[in-house]
Every structure is written in C-alpha cells, then in structure tokens.
Amino acid sequence: MMFEHTDGNPVLELSDEQSWRLLEGTKHGRLVVSVAGEPDIFPVNYVSSNGKLYLRTAPGNKLAQLTINSAVLFEADGILSDEAWSVVLRGRARVLSNSAELAEVEELGLKSWVPTLKDFYVEIEPVAITGRHFQLGDQPERGF
C-alpha cells in the first residue's frame, strides 16, 4: 500500500508533499481549461520540475484557450489492483517565450507521445494542490 490509512477510512486526504510525490512519479494527466464559462479537457503528457508542471502543445484549442484564460486545473491519477489515487492541481498556465526559460525546459527531455509537432512549451505554476488515496474494495453492507 502506498499510504497508510491509520483511521480505517478507505479515503485518505493527502498532504501537499504526498500529492507532489505522486505527480512527480507520473507522466500523464488531464489539463482543464475554461473560456467564457465553457470548460474543455485535454489528455497530456508532462514533466515536473522545481514545483511546476510543463507540457508541450501545438497551435489549436488548448493553446488558444489557456492563452485567453490562464486559470487551469490539472488532474492525474493512478489505479492499481487494490488502491488508487487522484491529485488535482489548480494553477496558472503560460506559454514560455524567453529563450533562457525555453533552454531550461528543453533540458527536461519532455517528448510528445504522438508523432506531431508541438513547438510550444506551457508552464503551470501551482496555486493549490489536493490529493486523495483510496483503498479499493467492495461496498460494505448497509447497517439498519
């Protein structure tokens, strides 16, 4: 088991440190953007470094939407045979354009999963992070 549930509750609220550890060990998640009150969600691969997330993208809806409204959500999760977890990060996204920043993020080795050109790097600066760990199992019998 990744985390000990000392109180017997199958749902454990994770600390910021525990949540970051899970994000740092994962390479895929979902980016949620919103423009004019309309949310949109995109599967992405990413890398974390120095308390920030980085992803690559091409021109299109995702890039346009996060440029219009930099407030984003990022969610990653994992499921094993008897446990699961979910981490949600609220943050501010920005497209990197400074050559020094671009050189630094290029060193992280973030590669696109699909054979397409993704020339834009996006940095997500966290505002808040929450995480939960779940012990999986059957629903208990209801006591009457």
Short mmCIF file of N, CA and C in Angstrom, two decimals:
data_model
loop_
_atom_site.label_atom_id
_atom_site.label_comp_id
_atom_site.label_asym_id
_atom_site.label_seq_id
_atom_site.Cartn_x
_atom_site.Cartn_y
_atom_site.Cartn_z
N MET A 1 0.85 -1.18 0.00
CA MET A 1 0.00 0.00 0.00
C MET A 1 0.90 1.24 0.00
N MET A 2 0.59 2.19 -0.86
CA MET A 2 1.38 3.43 -0.96
C MET A 2 1.34 4.26 0.31
N PHE A 3 0.14 4.38 0.90
CA PHE A 3 -0.06 5.23 2.07
C PHE A 3 -0.84 4.44 3.11
N GLU A 4 -0.51 4.68 4.38
CA GLU A 4 -1.21 4.00 5.47
C GLU A 4 -2.42 4.82 5.89
N HIS A 5 -3.56 4.15 5.96
CA HIS A 5 -4.81 4.76 6.41
C HIS A 5 -4.97 4.39 7.88
N THR A 6 -4.48 5.19 8.77
CA THR A 6 -4.45 4.83 10.19
C THR A 6 -5.81 4.79 10.85
N ASP A 7 -6.78 5.53 10.30
CA ASP A 7 -8.10 5.58 10.94
C ASP A 7 -9.08 4.55 10.37
N GLY A 8 -8.63 3.71 9.44
CA GLY A 8 -9.50 2.71 8.84
C GLY A 8 -10.40 3.24 7.74
N ASN A 9 -10.39 4.53 7.50
CA ASN A 9 -11.18 5.13 6.43
C ASN A 9 -10.55 4.77 5.09
N PRO A 10 -11.32 4.28 4.12
CA PRO A 10 -10.74 3.91 2.83
C PRO A 10 -10.33 5.11 1.97
N VAL A 11 -10.67 6.34 2.40
CA VAL A 11 -10.28 7.55 1.67
C VAL A 11 -9.35 8.36 2.56
N LEU A 12 -8.17 8.65 2.05
CA LEU A 12 -7.16 9.41 2.79
C LEU A 12 -6.86 10.71 2.07
N GLU A 13 -7.01 11.84 2.76
CA GLU A 13 -6.62 13.14 2.21
C GLU A 13 -5.10 13.21 2.27
N LEU A 14 -4.47 13.52 1.15
CA LEU A 14 -3.01 13.56 1.07
C LEU A 14 -2.48 14.95 1.38
N SER A 15 -1.28 15.00 1.90
CA SER A 15 -0.61 16.28 2.13
C SER A 15 -0.12 16.82 0.79
N ASP A 16 0.28 18.09 0.77
CA ASP A 16 0.85 18.67 -0.44
C ASP A 16 2.08 17.88 -0.89
N GLU A 17 2.92 17.52 0.08
CA GLU A 17 4.15 16.76 -0.24
C GLU A 17 3.81 15.40 -0.86
N GLN A 18 2.86 14.69 -0.28
CA GLN A 18 2.46 13.39 -0.82
C GLN A 18 1.88 13.54 -2.23
N SER A 19 1.07 14.58 -2.42
CA SER A 19 0.47 14.83 -3.73
C SER A 19 1.54 15.12 -4.77
N TRP A 20 2.50 15.96 -4.43
CA TRP A 20 3.59 16.27 -5.36
C TRP A 20 4.41 15.04 -5.71
N ARG A 21 4.65 14.20 -4.71
CA ARG A 21 5.41 12.97 -4.97
C ARG A 21 4.72 12.11 -6.02
N LEU A 22 3.38 12.03 -5.94
CA LEU A 22 2.64 11.27 -6.94
C LEU A 22 2.72 11.92 -8.32
N LEU A 23 2.57 13.25 -8.37
CA LEU A 23 2.69 13.96 -9.66
C LEU A 23 4.07 13.76 -10.27
N GLU A 24 5.10 13.83 -9.45
CA GLU A 24 6.47 13.69 -9.95
C GLU A 24 6.74 12.29 -10.49
N GLY A 25 5.98 11.31 -10.02
CA GLY A 25 6.19 9.94 -10.47
C GLY A 25 5.29 9.53 -11.62
N THR A 26 4.54 10.47 -12.15
CA THR A 26 3.59 10.18 -13.22
C THR A 26 3.91 11.07 -14.41
N LYS A 27 3.56 10.64 -15.59
CA LYS A 27 3.89 11.40 -16.79
C LYS A 27 2.68 11.76 -17.65
N HIS A 28 1.48 11.46 -17.17
CA HIS A 28 0.28 11.75 -17.95
C HIS A 28 -0.82 12.26 -17.04
N GLY A 29 -1.67 13.10 -17.60
CA GLY A 29 -2.78 13.66 -16.84
C GLY A 29 -3.76 14.35 -17.78
N ARG A 30 -4.60 15.18 -17.19
CA ARG A 30 -5.59 15.91 -17.97
C ARG A 30 -5.53 17.38 -17.61
N LEU A 31 -5.51 18.22 -18.63
CA LEU A 31 -5.50 19.66 -18.47
C LEU A 31 -6.90 20.18 -18.72
N VAL A 32 -7.44 20.95 -17.76
CA VAL A 32 -8.77 21.54 -17.89
C VAL A 32 -8.61 23.04 -18.05
N VAL A 33 -9.19 23.56 -19.12
CA VAL A 33 -9.19 25.00 -19.39
C VAL A 33 -10.63 25.46 -19.49
N SER A 34 -10.85 26.76 -19.39
CA SER A 34 -12.21 27.28 -19.48
C SER A 34 -12.18 28.66 -20.12
N VAL A 35 -13.02 28.84 -21.12
CA VAL A 35 -13.17 30.14 -21.79
C VAL A 35 -14.65 30.44 -21.87
N ALA A 36 -15.01 31.64 -21.45
CA ALA A 36 -16.41 32.10 -21.47
C ALA A 36 -17.32 31.10 -20.74
N GLY A 37 -16.82 30.56 -19.64
CA GLY A 37 -17.63 29.64 -18.85
C GLY A 37 -17.77 28.24 -19.41
N GLU A 38 -17.10 27.95 -20.51
CA GLU A 38 -17.18 26.62 -21.13
C GLU A 38 -15.88 25.85 -20.87
N PRO A 39 -15.95 24.79 -20.07
CA PRO A 39 -14.74 24.01 -19.79
C PRO A 39 -14.39 23.07 -20.94
N ASP A 40 -13.13 22.76 -21.03
CA ASP A 40 -12.63 21.80 -22.01
C ASP A 40 -11.51 21.02 -21.32
N ILE A 41 -11.33 19.77 -21.71
CA ILE A 41 -10.34 18.92 -21.06
C ILE A 41 -9.50 18.22 -22.13
N PHE A 42 -8.19 18.11 -21.85
CA PHE A 42 -7.26 17.53 -22.81
C PHE A 42 -6.33 16.56 -22.11
N PRO A 43 -6.17 15.35 -22.65
CA PRO A 43 -5.15 14.45 -22.10
C PRO A 43 -3.77 14.96 -22.54
N VAL A 44 -2.82 14.96 -21.62
CA VAL A 44 -1.47 15.45 -21.93
C VAL A 44 -0.43 14.60 -21.22
N ASN A 45 0.76 14.61 -21.76
CA ASN A 45 1.90 14.11 -21.01
C ASN A 45 2.68 15.32 -20.54
N TYR A 46 3.40 15.15 -19.44
CA TYR A 46 4.03 16.30 -18.81
C TYR A 46 5.28 15.86 -18.06
N VAL A 47 5.98 16.86 -17.56
CA VAL A 47 7.11 16.63 -16.67
C VAL A 47 7.02 17.68 -15.57
N SER A 48 7.50 17.33 -14.38
CA SER A 48 7.52 18.30 -13.28
C SER A 48 8.96 18.65 -12.95
N SER A 49 9.15 19.90 -12.54
CA SER A 49 10.48 20.36 -12.14
C SER A 49 10.33 21.60 -11.28
N ASN A 50 11.04 21.62 -10.17
CA ASN A 50 11.06 22.79 -9.27
C ASN A 50 9.66 23.27 -8.90
N GLY A 51 8.77 22.34 -8.60
CA GLY A 51 7.43 22.70 -8.15
C GLY A 51 6.52 23.25 -9.22
N LYS A 52 6.83 22.99 -10.49
CA LYS A 52 5.97 23.41 -11.60
C LYS A 52 5.78 22.24 -12.55
N LEU A 53 4.73 22.34 -13.38
CA LEU A 53 4.49 21.33 -14.41
C LEU A 53 4.75 21.96 -15.77
N TYR A 54 5.21 21.13 -16.71
CA TYR A 54 5.49 21.58 -18.07
C TYR A 54 4.88 20.59 -19.05
N LEU A 55 4.31 21.12 -20.11
CA LEU A 55 3.78 20.30 -21.19
C LEU A 55 4.08 20.98 -22.51
N ARG A 56 3.94 20.22 -23.58
CA ARG A 56 4.14 20.74 -24.93
C ARG A 56 2.81 20.70 -25.66
N THR A 57 2.63 21.64 -26.57
CA THR A 57 1.40 21.67 -27.34
C THR A 57 1.64 22.30 -28.69
N ALA A 58 0.68 22.13 -29.56
CA ALA A 58 0.69 22.71 -30.90
C ALA A 58 -0.39 23.79 -30.96
N PRO A 59 -0.38 24.61 -31.99
CA PRO A 59 -1.48 25.57 -32.15
C PRO A 59 -2.81 24.83 -32.20
N GLY A 60 -3.83 25.41 -31.57
CA GLY A 60 -5.16 24.79 -31.56
C GLY A 60 -5.94 25.27 -30.35
N ASN A 61 -7.03 24.56 -30.04
CA ASN A 61 -7.93 24.96 -28.96
C ASN A 61 -7.23 25.08 -27.61
N LYS A 62 -6.44 24.08 -27.25
CA LYS A 62 -5.79 24.08 -25.94
C LYS A 62 -4.93 25.33 -25.77
N LEU A 63 -4.07 25.58 -26.74
CA LEU A 63 -3.18 26.74 -26.67
C LEU A 63 -3.96 28.04 -26.65
N ALA A 64 -4.95 28.16 -27.51
CA ALA A 64 -5.75 29.39 -27.57
C ALA A 64 -6.49 29.62 -26.26
N GLN A 65 -7.08 28.56 -25.71
CA GLN A 65 -7.89 28.71 -24.51
C GLN A 65 -7.05 29.08 -23.29
N LEU A 66 -5.89 28.46 -23.11
CA LEU A 66 -5.09 28.80 -21.93
C LEU A 66 -4.41 30.15 -22.08
N THR A 67 -4.31 30.65 -23.31
CA THR A 67 -3.80 32.00 -23.53
C THR A 67 -4.86 33.03 -23.15
N ILE A 68 -6.12 32.72 -23.43
CA ILE A 68 -7.23 33.62 -23.10
C ILE A 68 -7.48 33.64 -21.59
N ASN A 69 -7.48 32.46 -20.97
CA ASN A 69 -7.73 32.34 -19.54
C ASN A 69 -6.65 31.45 -18.95
N SER A 70 -5.72 32.02 -18.21
CA SER A 70 -4.58 31.26 -17.70
C SER A 70 -4.92 30.37 -16.50
N ALA A 71 -6.10 30.54 -15.90
CA ALA A 71 -6.50 29.69 -14.77
C ALA A 71 -6.84 28.29 -15.29
N VAL A 72 -6.11 27.29 -14.81
CA VAL A 72 -6.30 25.92 -15.28
C VAL A 72 -6.38 24.97 -14.09
N LEU A 73 -6.90 23.79 -14.39
CA LEU A 73 -6.83 22.65 -13.48
C LEU A 73 -6.01 21.58 -14.17
N PHE A 74 -5.28 20.82 -13.38
CA PHE A 74 -4.55 19.69 -13.90
C PHE A 74 -4.86 18.52 -12.98
N GLU A 75 -5.20 17.38 -13.57
CA GLU A 75 -5.54 16.20 -12.77
C GLU A 75 -4.75 15.00 -13.27
N ALA A 76 -4.20 14.25 -12.32
CA ALA A 76 -3.52 13.00 -12.64
C ALA A 76 -3.98 11.96 -11.63
N ASP A 77 -3.99 10.70 -12.05
CA ASP A 77 -4.39 9.65 -11.14
C ASP A 77 -3.71 8.34 -11.48
N GLY A 78 -3.85 7.40 -10.60
CA GLY A 78 -3.30 6.08 -10.80
C GLY A 78 -4.21 5.04 -10.17
N ILE A 79 -4.29 3.88 -10.80
CA ILE A 79 -5.13 2.80 -10.30
C ILE A 79 -4.32 1.51 -10.30
N LEU A 80 -4.26 0.86 -9.16
CA LEU A 80 -3.62 -0.44 -9.02
C LEU A 80 -4.68 -1.45 -8.65
N SER A 81 -4.29 -2.67 -8.35
CA SER A 81 -5.30 -3.70 -8.07
C SER A 81 -6.11 -3.43 -6.81
N ASP A 82 -5.50 -2.86 -5.78
CA ASP A 82 -6.22 -2.67 -4.53
C ASP A 82 -6.17 -1.24 -3.99
N GLU A 83 -5.65 -0.32 -4.78
CA GLU A 83 -5.58 1.07 -4.35
C GLU A 83 -5.58 2.00 -5.56
N ALA A 84 -5.93 3.24 -5.31
CA ALA A 84 -5.96 4.25 -6.37
C ALA A 84 -5.68 5.61 -5.74
N TRP A 85 -5.37 6.58 -6.58
CA TRP A 85 -5.13 7.93 -6.08
C TRP A 85 -5.52 8.95 -7.14
N SER A 86 -5.76 10.17 -6.70
CA SER A 86 -6.10 11.26 -7.60
C SER A 86 -5.52 12.55 -7.03
N VAL A 87 -4.87 13.34 -7.88
CA VAL A 87 -4.31 14.62 -7.47
C VAL A 87 -4.84 15.69 -8.42
N VAL A 88 -5.30 16.81 -7.86
CA VAL A 88 -5.78 17.95 -8.64
C VAL A 88 -4.94 19.16 -8.27
N LEU A 89 -4.40 19.80 -9.29
CA LEU A 89 -3.60 21.00 -9.11
C LEU A 89 -4.32 22.17 -9.76
N ARG A 90 -4.53 23.23 -9.00
CA ARG A 90 -5.06 24.49 -9.55
C ARG A 90 -3.86 25.37 -9.82
N GLY A 91 -3.84 26.00 -11.00
CA GLY A 91 -2.69 26.81 -11.30
C GLY A 91 -2.92 27.84 -12.38
N ARG A 92 -1.84 28.49 -12.73
CA ARG A 92 -1.82 29.49 -13.80
C ARG A 92 -0.88 28.98 -14.88
N ALA A 93 -1.38 28.96 -16.10
CA ALA A 93 -0.59 28.49 -17.23
C ALA A 93 -0.08 29.66 -18.04
N ARG A 94 1.11 29.49 -18.58
CA ARG A 94 1.64 30.49 -19.50
C ARG A 94 2.53 29.82 -20.52
N VAL A 95 2.50 30.36 -21.71
CA VAL A 95 3.35 29.86 -22.78
C VAL A 95 4.73 30.46 -22.60
N LEU A 96 5.74 29.62 -22.58
CA LEU A 96 7.11 30.11 -22.41
C LEU A 96 7.61 30.72 -23.71
N SER A 97 8.26 31.88 -23.61
CA SER A 97 8.79 32.53 -24.81
C SER A 97 10.22 33.03 -24.62
N ASN A 98 10.65 33.16 -23.38
CA ASN A 98 12.00 33.61 -23.07
C ASN A 98 13.00 32.52 -23.45
N SER A 99 14.05 32.87 -24.18
CA SER A 99 14.99 31.85 -24.67
C SER A 99 15.69 31.11 -23.53
N ALA A 100 15.97 31.78 -22.43
CA ALA A 100 16.61 31.10 -21.30
C ALA A 100 15.65 30.08 -20.68
N GLU A 101 14.38 30.45 -20.53
CA GLU A 101 13.38 29.52 -19.99
C GLU A 101 13.19 28.33 -20.93
N LEU A 102 13.14 28.61 -22.21
CA LEU A 102 12.96 27.53 -23.19
C LEU A 102 14.14 26.55 -23.15
N ALA A 103 15.35 27.09 -23.04
CA ALA A 103 16.53 26.22 -22.97
C ALA A 103 16.50 25.36 -21.72
N GLU A 104 16.05 25.95 -20.61
CA GLU A 104 15.98 25.22 -19.35
C GLU A 104 14.96 24.09 -19.41
N VAL A 105 13.78 24.37 -19.95
CA VAL A 105 12.74 23.33 -20.02
C VAL A 105 13.09 22.28 -21.08
N GLU A 106 13.81 22.67 -22.11
CA GLU A 106 14.25 21.71 -23.13
C GLU A 106 15.15 20.65 -22.50
N GLU A 107 15.91 21.03 -21.49
CA GLU A 107 16.80 20.10 -20.79
C GLU A 107 16.04 19.02 -20.02
N LEU A 108 14.77 19.24 -19.76
CA LEU A 108 13.97 18.27 -19.01
C LEU A 108 13.61 17.04 -19.85
N GLY A 109 13.81 17.13 -21.17
CA GLY A 109 13.59 15.97 -22.04
C GLY A 109 12.14 15.61 -22.29
N LEU A 110 11.25 16.56 -22.19
CA LEU A 110 9.83 16.29 -22.43
C LEU A 110 9.59 16.03 -23.91
N LYS A 111 9.12 14.84 -24.22
CA LYS A 111 8.84 14.43 -25.60
C LYS A 111 7.35 14.24 -25.79
N SER A 112 6.89 14.52 -26.98
CA SER A 112 5.50 14.30 -27.33
C SER A 112 5.23 12.81 -27.44
N TRP A 113 4.04 12.38 -27.02
CA TRP A 113 3.67 10.97 -27.14
C TRP A 113 3.33 10.59 -28.57
N VAL A 114 2.78 11.53 -29.30
CA VAL A 114 2.34 11.23 -30.65
C VAL A 114 3.27 11.95 -31.64
N PRO A 115 3.43 11.38 -32.82
CA PRO A 115 4.37 11.96 -33.79
C PRO A 115 3.81 13.21 -34.48
N THR A 116 3.66 14.27 -33.69
CA THR A 116 3.20 15.55 -34.21
C THR A 116 4.14 16.64 -33.71
N LEU A 117 4.17 17.76 -34.40
CA LEU A 117 4.99 18.88 -33.98
C LEU A 117 4.29 19.65 -32.87
N LYS A 118 4.95 19.75 -31.74
CA LYS A 118 4.42 20.50 -30.60
C LYS A 118 5.50 21.48 -30.19
N ASP A 119 5.45 22.65 -30.79
CA ASP A 119 6.53 23.62 -30.65
C ASP A 119 6.38 24.58 -29.48
N PHE A 120 5.27 24.51 -28.75
CA PHE A 120 5.05 25.44 -27.65
C PHE A 120 5.16 24.71 -26.31
N TYR A 121 5.94 25.30 -25.42
CA TYR A 121 6.03 24.79 -24.05
C TYR A 121 5.12 25.62 -23.16
N VAL A 122 4.39 24.94 -22.30
CA VAL A 122 3.49 25.60 -21.35
C VAL A 122 3.97 25.25 -19.94
N GLU A 123 4.05 26.27 -19.11
CA GLU A 123 4.40 26.11 -17.70
C GLU A 123 3.15 26.31 -16.87
N ILE A 124 2.93 25.43 -15.90
CA ILE A 124 1.82 25.61 -14.97
C ILE A 124 2.40 25.87 -13.59
N GLU A 125 2.13 27.07 -13.11
CA GLU A 125 2.56 27.50 -11.77
C GLU A 125 1.42 27.16 -10.81
N PRO A 126 1.68 26.30 -9.81
CA PRO A 126 0.59 25.89 -8.92
C PRO A 126 0.12 27.01 -8.00
N VAL A 127 -1.17 26.99 -7.74
CA VAL A 127 -1.79 27.86 -6.75
C VAL A 127 -2.21 27.01 -5.55
N ALA A 128 -2.74 25.82 -5.83
CA ALA A 128 -3.16 24.90 -4.77
C ALA A 128 -3.10 23.48 -5.31
N ILE A 129 -2.90 22.53 -4.41
CA ILE A 129 -2.86 21.12 -4.80
C ILE A 129 -3.61 20.32 -3.74
N THR A 130 -4.40 19.35 -4.20
CA THR A 130 -5.10 18.45 -3.30
C THR A 130 -4.96 17.03 -3.85
N GLY A 131 -4.96 16.09 -2.95
CA GLY A 131 -4.86 14.70 -3.38
C GLY A 131 -5.59 13.78 -2.43
N ARG A 132 -6.02 12.66 -2.99
CA ARG A 132 -6.68 11.63 -2.19
C ARG A 132 -6.16 10.26 -2.60
N HIS A 133 -6.07 9.39 -1.63
CA HIS A 133 -5.68 8.00 -1.85
C HIS A 133 -6.85 7.12 -1.43
N PHE A 134 -7.10 6.09 -2.21
CA PHE A 134 -8.26 5.23 -1.98
C PHE A 134 -7.83 3.77 -1.80
N GLN A 135 -8.37 3.12 -0.80
CA GLN A 135 -8.24 1.67 -0.67
C GLN A 135 -9.46 1.09 -1.37
N LEU A 136 -9.23 0.28 -2.37
CA LEU A 136 -10.34 -0.27 -3.16
C LEU A 136 -10.92 -1.50 -2.47
N GLY A 137 -12.19 -1.73 -2.72
CA GLY A 137 -12.87 -2.90 -2.14
C GLY A 137 -14.35 -2.83 -2.43
N ASP A 138 -15.04 -3.88 -2.00
CA ASP A 138 -16.48 -3.93 -2.19
C ASP A 138 -17.18 -2.97 -1.26
N GLN A 139 -18.33 -2.50 -1.68
CA GLN A 139 -19.15 -1.63 -0.84
C GLN A 139 -19.59 -2.43 0.38
N PRO A 140 -19.49 -1.84 1.58
CA PRO A 140 -19.91 -2.60 2.77
C PRO A 140 -21.42 -2.72 2.83
N GLU A 141 -21.86 -3.69 3.62
CA GLU A 141 -23.29 -3.87 3.83
C GLU A 141 -23.81 -2.68 4.64
N ARG A 142 -25.01 -2.23 4.29
CA ARG A 142 -25.62 -1.11 4.99
C ARG A 142 -26.22 -1.63 6.30
N GLY A 143 -25.85 -0.97 7.40
CA GLY A 143 -26.41 -1.35 8.70
C GLY A 143 -27.72 -0.65 8.94
N PHE A 144 -28.74 -1.41 9.34
CA PHE A 144 -30.06 -0.81 9.60
C PHE A 144 -30.39 -0.84 11.06
#
